Every structure is written in C-alpha cells, then in structure tokens.
Amino acid sequence: MRKLIILGSGAAGYTAAIYASRAQLEPLLLAGAERGGQLALTSDVENYPGFPEGILGPDLMEKFRDQAIKFGTEIVDDAATRVQLRSHPFVVEWASGREEASSVIVATGASAKWLGLPNEQRLRGKGVSGCAVCDGFFFKGKDVVVVGGGDSAMEDSLYLTKFANHVTLVHRRNEFRASKIMQERVRKSPKISIIYDSEVVDVHGASKVEGVSVKSRKTGEVRVIAAQGLFVAIGHEPNTELFRGQLELDEKGYIRTFGPTTATNIPGVFAAGDVRDFRYRQAVTAAGDGCRAALDAEKFLQELSEQEAEKVAAN
Ligand code: NAP
C-alpha cells in the first residue's frame, strides 16, 4: 500500500510531490488528462519568482516534474477514473491500474470555461487567453476584447488597461453580476468601453487574433471589432466531479478545506491549488499550497503510524 497518492500535475501537485518524496513518503502521482495543468497551456510566465528572464509555462512544468522525479516520485501519465475515499485505506483507480493509499492529495486544478467559438481553441495562445494576469503584458498598445460580467471580467478589464490601448468589455446581459465597486471602477475607466446585451460569436485571424465578431442579442446585428486579443473571463470550473458525494464541496464546486490547513472533511485527504482556491489562482500560490498539503500529509501519516504502534503495543 502507498503512503501517499497525489492527483494532478500542475504547480500544486508537483510541489506536493517534491516535498513528499524528499520526506520519503514515496508518492505516486497521477498526472491527469492535462499534464502540467493550466500552466502547460500558457506561453511565457514572467511572474514566477526565480526566472527573471521569464520561462515558458510548459518548460516550467517540466522542471517541476523533473524535480519531483529526482527525489523519487513515481509518475503515471493517466487520469484517475474512480476514487474511494469513504473508508481507509483509500483506493485510486485509473484505466490500467489501481492502488491503495493511506493518504491522498487532490490537486486536480480548475479549467477555464471557454465560449465554444469555432476558432477559439485554434487561436489560444495566439491572442485568445483565459488569463489576463498571465498574458496581459503581451498586449502593450493593442486593442483587446474581454468577455464576461463577473468580478473576473471587471478585474481583467482593469488589469488590461495597464497595457492595452483600449479594452472593449462585452457582456451578454444589460447588468453585471460583479461587485458594485468593481463595476464602478470599470465604468470610470476612460480606456474601457462596454457593449451590453451582446455575445461574442467568433474570433478571427489566420495565425493571430485580428478581430472579434459581436452579435447584439436585441437586434441580431453582428459587427466585427478590430482587436488583437480576446480574453475570456466567464469563470472557471474546478475539476472535482470525481470527488462529488465524498469530499465536501462549496456551492461553486470547489473542495472545502478546514482551518488553516489543507485538510478536507475526510482525515488523510488534503486539497491543494486551484481545486480549492478560486481567489488567487496563481502558479506561485498553487505551489505554496502543494507544499502545505505535503506537510499536512506527512504529519497525518506520522500520527497514523504512532496510533498503529500504540495499538500493537496494547495488544
Ligand atoms: P462569475 O461570477 O461566475 O461570472 C461569470 C460571468 O461570465 C457572468 O457575468 C456570466 O454572465 C458570464 N458568462 C458565463 N458563461 C458565459 C457564456 N457562455 N457566454 C458569455 N458570458 C458568460 O465568474 P468570475 O467572474 O470568474 O467570478 C467567480 C468568483 O470569484 C465570484 O464569486 C467572484 O466574486 C470571485 N472573484 C472575486 C474577485 C475579487 O474579489 N477581486 C476577482 C475575481 C473573481 P451572466 O451574468 O449573464 O450569468
């Protein structure tokens, strides 16, 4: 039986693996469907400490992975298909395997929601982005479109005004769901114009974004806005389907953790990174969370082995 299984290969999962393997917990890490997580889908990462020249997201994740392997983490490049966390030991299954474990760290992350436009995925990383903080810097002096009406869309629009020449915010209704204060800031910004009651229906460009088609929901009229960037800010979805009914989730589907630790409602199961955090969602905060989860798991396993030793002594 494994001491620890880690689910997920983003910044949180790999960092948990680095710490856990250095603590000789001999972890097994299931990398999941998207090896490297969301960072593997971005281009330059310029805000991860230690890389003053910046580093490509996929390269950064490969470095995390190499470091985890160096200290003895065993990696399976597959996604868990079923987990049993209700009784101890826990069980994790994937297409070609099954393992039991004394503890589990869930670091399955979150996935940006996309609009599902015909050319959206083709132009991802070529002007289409799901992360203004990650990519905003590359739009200096450019015109960009942001989609959404929540706090993320407000925050992204405001953030992008630092770089972009102009930001057009497109929302499908005539009122935002974002907090009033954020709405106010957006409305007051001279660099942001707002198009209400409208949907982005396509994004254009051969090798990079050149324009965005916006359709009025009132008149049906479609117009093309010249832009070099499209930022989709319509929310994230935590990857928690596998745990529904076992781990306690909040109303948005993120894993609930308790107290100052990464502990979930099930002793021995810990959650780290975007799967439990919708607020910060940064590589460095996810990595920090992975470290915390590994330390929490180590403490849990230590206490478990002390309890077992006591039971043996009592018999
Ligand atoms: P959100 O609050 O769920 O808002 C998503 C927005 O995207 C909504 O306005 C929604 O429109 C729109 N939308 C969803 N699907 C769409 C689609 N297919 N096409 C077009 N528009 C679509 O998500 P969020 O803004 O990411 O915020 C998530 C949570 O994080 C919220 O609780 C938020 O307060 C919090 N947050 C806080 C901060 C902060 O405090 N600084 C920053 C970011 C996020 P409708 O309104 O019509 O449904």
XYZ file of C-alpha atoms and ligand atoms in Angstrom:
363
model
C 0.000 0.000 0.000
C 1.165 3.540 -0.827
C 1.713 6.103 1.868
C 0.546 8.872 -0.443
C -1.099 9.305 -3.829
C -1.158 12.767 -5.428
C -3.771 13.553 -8.062
C -2.820 16.270 -10.529
C 0.306 17.591 -12.216
C 0.003 21.357 -12.013
C 2.100 23.551 -9.766
C 0.302 22.239 -6.657
C 0.588 18.537 -7.485
C 4.250 18.593 -8.493
C 5.245 20.735 -5.497
C 3.435 18.344 -3.173
C 5.381 15.537 -4.870
C 8.734 17.289 -4.403
C 8.133 17.809 -0.685
C 6.581 14.380 -0.113
C 9.330 12.498 -1.916
C 12.040 14.408 -0.033
C 10.201 13.370 3.156
C 10.491 9.759 1.933
C 6.764 9.251 1.523
C 7.465 7.607 -1.872
C 4.437 9.181 -3.527
C 2.668 8.060 -6.655
C 1.474 10.990 -8.770
C -1.280 10.623 -11.352
C -0.639 13.397 -13.840
C -4.238 13.579 -15.091
C -5.614 14.368 -18.514
C -3.750 17.676 -18.877
C -0.131 17.014 -17.927
C 1.297 20.182 -16.383
C -2.129 21.669 -15.720
C -3.118 25.165 -16.823
C 0.490 26.368 -16.978
C 1.162 23.862 -19.721
C -1.415 25.785 -21.770
C 0.162 29.234 -21.348
C 3.169 30.730 -23.080
C 5.624 32.986 -21.235
C 5.477 33.026 -17.446
C 7.147 36.167 -16.174
C 5.876 36.361 -12.610
C 7.167 33.073 -11.218
C 9.989 34.005 -8.818
C 13.440 32.812 -9.745
C 13.130 33.285 -13.506
C 13.980 36.950 -14.165
C 14.080 36.331 -17.925
C 10.743 34.533 -17.810
C 10.099 30.928 -18.718
C 7.584 29.148 -20.930
C 4.740 27.598 -18.936
C 5.290 24.072 -20.336
C 9.049 24.330 -19.613
C 8.383 25.431 -16.049
C 6.098 22.460 -15.514
C 8.685 20.056 -16.948
C 11.209 21.454 -14.447
C 8.735 20.858 -11.610
C 8.243 17.322 -12.901
C 11.972 16.594 -13.211
C 12.482 17.818 -9.644
C 9.711 15.533 -8.360
C 11.187 12.547 -10.228
C 14.699 13.362 -8.986
C 13.575 12.792 -5.401
C 11.766 9.548 -6.183
C 8.188 10.409 -7.155
C 6.659 7.744 -9.355
C 4.501 9.277 -12.074
C 1.671 7.702 -14.040
C 0.622 9.791 -17.048
C -3.025 8.977 -16.757
C -6.092 10.352 -15.035
C -7.910 8.763 -12.119
C -11.198 7.215 -13.203
C -12.524 6.421 -9.722
C -11.583 7.203 -6.162
C -12.837 5.595 -2.977
C -12.249 7.907 -0.047
C -15.043 6.796 2.283
C -13.071 4.063 4.011
C -9.422 3.659 4.877
C -7.180 2.727 3.086
C -8.260 4.930 0.180
C -8.386 3.500 -3.348
C -7.485 5.243 -6.594
C -8.145 3.642 -9.971
C -7.127 4.596 -13.493
C -7.513 2.903 -16.890
C -4.647 0.442 -16.395
C -4.130 0.366 -12.645
C -5.346 0.549 -9.082
C -3.552 1.450 -5.853
C -4.439 1.745 -2.195
C -3.069 4.603 -0.117
C -3.015 5.873 3.460
C -3.339 9.483 2.320
C -4.327 11.380 -0.811
C -3.604 14.911 -2.004
C -6.141 16.237 -4.508
C -4.540 18.819 -6.800
C -6.692 18.386 -9.895
C -6.965 22.121 -10.530
C -9.613 24.066 -12.367
C -10.260 24.626 -16.023
C -11.116 27.982 -17.568
C -14.521 27.998 -19.145
C -14.465 28.768 -22.857
C -17.123 30.167 -25.119
C -17.043 27.283 -27.582
C -16.478 29.540 -30.622
C -15.440 27.997 -33.944
C -11.901 29.488 -33.880
C -11.376 29.946 -30.147
C -9.151 26.943 -29.472
C -7.157 27.360 -32.701
C -6.188 30.896 -31.630
C -5.464 30.101 -27.993
C -2.025 31.444 -27.110
C -2.196 33.494 -30.333
C -4.337 36.271 -28.886
C -7.071 34.233 -27.204
C -6.409 33.919 -23.495
C -8.162 32.824 -20.322
C -5.780 34.672 -18.017
C -5.223 38.434 -18.128
C -2.664 38.402 -15.317
C -0.622 35.788 -17.200
C -0.809 37.296 -20.670
C -1.798 40.973 -20.330
C 1.775 42.179 -20.621
C 1.961 40.942 -24.212
C -0.801 43.312 -25.304
C 1.052 46.588 -24.866
C -0.550 49.237 -27.064
C -3.018 46.714 -28.541
C -6.817 46.671 -28.621
C -8.422 43.830 -26.713
C -11.882 42.435 -26.040
C -12.893 40.955 -22.681
C -15.974 38.729 -22.322
C -17.945 38.313 -19.088
C -19.894 40.217 -16.472
C -18.470 38.926 -13.193
C -15.626 40.100 -10.987
C -13.080 38.272 -13.137
C -14.153 40.203 -16.240
C -14.012 43.506 -14.313
C -10.653 42.679 -12.812
C -9.245 41.508 -16.134
C -10.521 44.627 -17.948
C -8.973 46.921 -15.354
C -5.729 44.983 -15.327
C -5.511 45.095 -19.112
C -5.834 48.910 -19.159
C -2.271 48.976 -17.808
C -1.043 47.614 -21.116
C -3.675 47.800 -23.808
C -4.541 50.810 -25.914
C -8.243 50.088 -25.470
C -10.401 47.431 -23.797
C -13.888 46.536 -25.038
C -15.897 44.636 -22.467
C -18.697 42.514 -23.930
C -21.430 41.161 -21.669
C -24.449 39.077 -22.611
C -26.897 40.946 -20.329
C -27.516 44.608 -19.534
C -26.304 44.325 -15.958
C -23.165 42.901 -14.446
C -23.083 40.352 -11.677
C -19.742 41.738 -10.480
C -19.428 43.604 -7.171
C -20.580 47.231 -7.337
C -17.155 48.629 -6.554
C -15.569 46.751 -9.455
C -18.348 47.841 -11.798
C -17.787 51.459 -10.782
C -14.079 51.245 -11.472
C -14.728 49.774 -14.897
C -17.316 52.408 -15.807
C -14.983 55.191 -14.735
C -12.033 53.960 -16.764
C -11.551 56.048 -19.909
C -9.812 53.095 -21.556
C -12.774 50.719 -21.267
C -15.927 50.748 -23.373
C -18.798 48.405 -22.607
C -21.092 46.573 -25.006
C -24.146 45.163 -23.193
C -26.713 42.605 -24.346
C -24.227 41.120 -26.767
C -22.399 37.891 -27.394
C -19.021 37.218 -28.914
C -19.866 34.812 -31.728
C -16.478 34.369 -33.426
C -12.821 35.343 -33.297
C -10.879 35.935 -36.496
C -7.275 35.729 -37.648
C -5.072 33.354 -39.627
C -2.164 32.947 -37.219
C -3.095 35.533 -34.568
C -6.208 37.346 -33.476
C -7.235 40.216 -35.737
C -10.883 40.746 -34.843
C -13.869 39.605 -32.860
C -17.480 39.269 -34.071
C -20.059 40.569 -31.615
C -23.785 39.937 -32.023
C -26.446 42.067 -30.377
C -28.983 39.936 -28.543
C -31.552 42.675 -29.074
C -31.258 43.386 -32.794
C -29.347 40.336 -34.029
C -26.857 42.657 -35.731
C -23.303 41.320 -35.979
C -20.318 43.638 -36.105
C -16.605 42.960 -36.198
C -14.416 44.734 -33.670
C -10.777 45.047 -34.680
C -8.728 43.601 -31.795
C -5.509 41.681 -31.266
C -6.641 39.980 -28.080
C -9.710 38.165 -26.761
C -9.809 37.499 -23.026
C -12.461 35.032 -21.958
C -13.405 35.699 -18.326
C -16.605 33.737 -17.892
C -15.471 31.771 -14.854
C -13.552 28.627 -14.006
C -14.742 25.155 -13.238
C -12.964 23.169 -10.544
C -12.112 19.632 -11.565
C -13.988 17.963 -8.731
C -16.531 15.719 -10.449
C -14.640 12.603 -9.331
C -14.988 13.554 -5.669
C -18.630 14.642 -5.609
C -20.517 12.830 -2.844
C -17.292 12.046 -0.960
C -15.436 15.303 -0.389
C -17.332 18.319 0.839
C -17.580 20.929 -1.917
C -18.645 24.556 -1.659
C -21.568 25.983 -3.616
C -19.304 26.567 -6.644
C -17.976 23.026 -6.587
C -14.539 23.794 -5.069
C -13.239 21.440 -2.374
C -13.797 22.789 1.114
C -10.771 22.826 3.393
C -10.855 23.444 7.095
C -8.905 25.652 9.456
C -5.506 26.950 8.432
C -4.533 23.652 6.764
C -5.306 21.835 3.514
C -7.420 19.230 5.362
C -10.715 18.222 3.749
C -13.714 16.715 5.539
C -12.028 13.289 5.277
C -8.981 12.773 7.551
C -5.994 11.851 5.400
C -7.319 13.582 2.267
C -5.874 17.008 1.508
C -6.639 19.521 -1.237
C -4.221 21.983 -2.813
C -4.189 24.606 -5.538
C -6.960 25.785 -7.844
C -9.209 22.866 -6.948
C -9.860 24.623 -3.658
C -8.897 28.238 -4.457
C -10.920 30.456 -6.742
C -9.456 33.700 -5.446
C -5.706 33.755 -6.189
C -5.245 31.078 -8.871
C -1.555 31.830 -9.428
C 1.251 29.353 -10.117
C 3.136 30.503 -7.050
C 0.132 30.270 -4.716
C -0.699 26.801 -6.049
C 2.902 25.710 -5.500
C 2.760 27.048 -1.930
C -0.451 25.144 -1.370
C 1.133 21.932 -2.672
C 3.924 22.341 -0.129
C 1.392 22.813 2.666
C -0.572 19.734 1.606
C 2.588 17.595 1.612
C 3.488 18.806 5.113
C -0.094 18.132 6.265
C 0.020 14.627 4.770
C 3.387 13.932 6.389
C 2.019 14.936 9.805
C -1.102 12.810 9.276
C 0.987 9.761 8.339
C 3.272 10.277 11.318
C 0.285 10.365 13.693
C -1.253 7.341 11.973
C 1.895 5.287 12.427
C 2.117 6.343 16.100
C -1.503 5.254 16.650
C -0.822 1.917 14.971
C 2.302 1.398 17.086
C 0.263 2.115 20.218
C -2.379 -0.446 19.161
C 0.301 -3.093 18.589
C 1.864 -2.301 21.985
C -1.550 -2.521 23.702
C -2.146 -5.992 22.232
P -18.827 34.507 -12.317
O -19.090 35.386 -11.175
O -19.496 33.178 -12.410
O -19.196 35.356 -13.635
C -19.132 34.783 -14.887
C -19.643 35.802 -15.880
O -19.484 35.271 -17.172
C -21.126 36.143 -15.693
O -21.322 37.510 -15.868
C -21.796 35.344 -16.785
O -22.905 36.003 -17.352
C -20.730 35.294 -17.850
N -20.839 34.071 -18.628
C -20.855 32.798 -18.183
N -20.933 31.946 -19.212
C -20.967 32.705 -20.333
C -21.047 32.416 -21.703
N -21.088 31.169 -22.155
N -21.060 33.445 -22.583
C -20.992 34.719 -22.148
N -20.916 35.074 -20.857
C -20.892 34.071 -19.958
O -17.271 34.164 -12.510
P -15.999 35.059 -12.114
O -16.154 36.428 -12.579
O -14.804 34.264 -12.576
O -16.012 35.047 -10.530
C -16.002 33.806 -9.823
C -15.984 34.095 -8.322
O -14.710 34.639 -7.990
C -17.027 35.125 -7.922
O -17.528 34.776 -6.668
C -16.247 36.394 -7.842
O -16.804 37.338 -6.937
C -14.891 35.891 -7.383
N -13.852 36.804 -7.822
C -13.514 37.805 -6.995
C -12.569 38.726 -7.375
C -12.224 39.827 -6.456
O -12.820 39.928 -5.400
N -11.289 40.667 -6.785
C -11.955 38.624 -8.621
C -12.327 37.584 -9.463
C -13.293 36.687 -9.049
P -24.269 36.167 -16.524
O -24.001 37.243 -15.524
O -25.252 36.551 -17.570
O -24.548 34.837 -15.907
